[in-house]
Amino acid sequence: MTATNHFITGALIAATVQRPLLALPLAFVSHFALDVIPHYGYGTMPLKERDQKKHFILKQAVDIYFALGLFWLLPFLLRDRQAPIVTALCMFAAFVPDAIWSAQYVIAQRRGGAYKEPSAFNRFHKAIQWCENSWGIYIEIIWFVLIALGIRHIAV
């Protein structure tokens, strides 16, 4: 799933689960639940080839900017439902597995080596994403709209 969908899902969890000690782990686990759903991606394309595509770079940039905008906006929109810091932490927790994977990938690239799945955590994370395709963007859009409607309903 996109960072945007992970972040907005984390915000919804924070707003609906009033106990932060429960909301944070639920937000983290939501990441894997979302990654099981068919979603946008490049399938089995080699990472080096994928990273050189202008479309991929543009999509990543738009996704990150939109996700960061939500990261700054949603905690304050939902402040009547949850403390802004808890909402922000849940949003980050819902995204953090991708941040871990990305950081390890970037470090490997800077060292000049090919990225290898170094841990059981990353192998699991990759294995559950069984269906990444270009048509998955439609599922991502539907997910975003449904979660945004849920947040709108809660925030009003």
Coordinates of C-alpha atoms in Angstrom, one line a residue:
M1 CA 0.0 0.0 0.0
T2 CA 1.0 3.6 -0.4
A3 CA 2.4 5.5 2.5
T4 CA -0.7 7.7 2.3
N5 CA -3.0 4.8 2.9
H6 CA -0.9 3.5 5.8
F7 CA -0.8 6.9 7.4
I8 CA -4.6 7.6 7.0
T9 CA -5.4 4.1 8.4
G10 CA -3.2 4.8 11.4
A11 CA -5.1 8.0 12.0
L12 CA -8.4 6.2 11.9
I13 CA -7.2 3.6 14.3
A14 CA -6.0 6.4 16.7
A15 CA -9.4 8.2 16.5
T16 CA -11.5 5.1 17.1
V17 CA -9.4 3.2 19.7
Q18 CA -9.4 5.4 22.7
R19 CA -6.6 3.5 24.5
P20 CA -3.2 4.6 23.2
L21 CA -1.5 1.4 24.5
L22 CA -3.8 -0.6 22.3
A23 CA -4.0 1.8 19.4
L24 CA -0.3 1.9 18.7
P25 CA 0.2 -1.9 18.3
L26 CA -3.0 -2.1 16.3
A27 CA -1.7 0.6 14.0
F28 CA 1.6 -1.3 13.5
V29 CA -0.2 -4.5 12.7
S30 CA -2.5 -2.7 10.3
H31 CA 0.5 -2.2 8.1
F32 CA 0.7 -5.9 7.4
A33 CA -3.1 -6.3 7.0
L34 CA -3.1 -3.6 4.3
D35 CA -0.1 -5.2 2.6
V36 CA -2.0 -8.5 2.2
I37 CA -4.7 -6.7 0.2
P38 CA -3.9 -6.4 -3.6
H39 CA -2.4 -3.0 -4.1
Y40 CA -0.4 -0.7 -6.4
G41 CA 3.2 -1.8 -7.1
Y42 CA 5.6 -3.1 -9.7
G43 CA 5.2 -6.8 -8.9
T44 CA 8.4 -8.8 -9.4
M45 CA 10.3 -6.2 -11.3
P46 CA 13.9 -6.0 -10.1
L47 CA 14.4 -3.1 -7.6
K48 CA 17.2 -1.5 -9.6
E49 CA 15.1 -1.4 -12.7
R50 CA 12.1 -0.1 -10.8
D51 CA 14.0 2.7 -9.1
Q52 CA 15.2 4.1 -12.5
K53 CA 11.6 4.5 -13.8
K54 CA 10.5 8.2 -13.8
H55 CA 7.0 7.1 -13.1
F56 CA 8.1 5.3 -10.0
I57 CA 10.1 8.3 -8.7
L58 CA 7.2 10.7 -9.4
K59 CA 4.7 8.3 -7.7
Q60 CA 6.9 8.0 -4.7
A61 CA 7.4 11.8 -4.4
V62 CA 3.6 12.5 -4.7
D63 CA 2.8 9.8 -2.2
I64 CA 5.3 11.0 0.4
Y65 CA 4.3 14.6 0.1
F66 CA 0.6 13.7 0.4
A67 CA 1.3 11.4 3.4
L68 CA 3.4 14.1 5.2
G69 CA 0.6 16.6 4.6
L70 CA -1.9 14.2 6.2
F71 CA 0.7 13.6 9.0
W72 CA 0.6 17.3 9.9
L73 CA -3.1 17.8 9.3
L74 CA -5.0 14.8 10.7
P75 CA -3.7 14.9 14.3
F76 CA -5.1 18.3 14.7
L77 CA -8.4 17.5 12.9
L78 CA -8.9 14.6 15.2
R79 CA -7.8 16.3 18.4
D80 CA -11.3 16.0 19.9
R81 CA -11.1 12.2 19.5
Q82 CA -7.4 11.6 20.4
A83 CA -4.4 13.5 21.6
P84 CA -2.5 14.8 18.5
I85 CA 0.7 13.1 19.6
V86 CA -1.1 9.7 19.8
T87 CA -2.6 10.1 16.4
A88 CA 0.8 11.1 14.9
L89 CA 2.4 8.1 16.6
C90 CA -0.3 5.7 15.3
M91 CA 0.2 7.2 11.8
F92 CA 3.9 6.6 12.0
A93 CA 3.4 3.1 13.5
A94 CA 1.2 2.1 10.6
F95 CA 3.9 3.2 8.2
V96 CA 7.1 2.2 10.0
P97 CA 7.6 -1.3 8.4
D98 CA 8.1 0.4 5.1
A99 CA 10.5 2.9 6.6
I100 CA 12.6 0.1 8.0
W101 CA 12.7 -1.7 4.7
S102 CA 13.5 1.5 2.8
A103 CA 16.3 2.5 5.2
Q104 CA 17.9 -0.9 4.8
Y105 CA 17.6 -0.7 1.0
V106 CA 19.1 2.8 0.8
I107 CA 22.0 1.8 3.1
A108 CA 22.8 -1.2 1.0
Q109 CA 22.7 0.9 -2.2
R110 CA 25.0 3.5 -0.7
R111 CA 27.5 0.8 0.1
G112 CA 27.4 -0.3 -3.5
G113 CA 25.9 -3.7 -2.8
A114 CA 22.8 -5.3 -4.0
Y115 CA 20.0 -5.2 -1.5
K116 CA 19.2 -8.5 0.1
E117 CA 16.4 -9.3 2.4
P118 CA 18.6 -9.5 5.6
S119 CA 16.0 -10.4 8.2
A120 CA 13.1 -12.6 8.8
F121 CA 11.0 -9.5 9.4
N122 CA 11.8 -8.2 5.8
R123 CA 11.2 -11.7 4.3
F124 CA 7.8 -11.8 6.0
H125 CA 7.0 -8.3 4.9
K126 CA 7.8 -9.1 1.3
A127 CA 6.1 -12.5 1.3
I128 CA 2.7 -11.1 2.3
Q129 CA 2.6 -8.7 -0.5
W130 CA 1.4 -11.3 -2.9
C131 CA -0.3 -9.0 -5.4
E132 CA 1.3 -5.8 -6.4
N133 CA 0.2 -4.6 -9.8
S134 CA -0.5 -1.3 -11.7
W135 CA -4.3 -1.9 -11.4
G136 CA -3.9 -2.0 -7.7
I137 CA -4.0 1.8 -7.7
Y138 CA -7.8 1.5 -8.0
I139 CA -8.0 -0.6 -4.8
E140 CA -5.7 2.0 -3.2
I141 CA -8.1 4.9 -4.2
I142 CA -11.1 3.0 -3.0
W143 CA -9.4 2.3 0.4
F144 CA -8.4 5.9 0.7
V145 CA -11.9 7.2 0.0
L146 CA -13.5 4.7 2.5
I147 CA -11.0 5.6 5.3
A148 CA -11.4 9.3 4.6
L149 CA -15.1 9.0 4.8
G150 CA -14.7 7.2 8.1
I151 CA -12.5 10.0 9.4
R152 CA -14.9 12.6 8.2
H153 CA -17.7 10.8 10.0
I154 CA -15.7 10.7 13.2
A155 CA -14.4 14.3 13.0
V156 CA -17.8 15.9 12.4

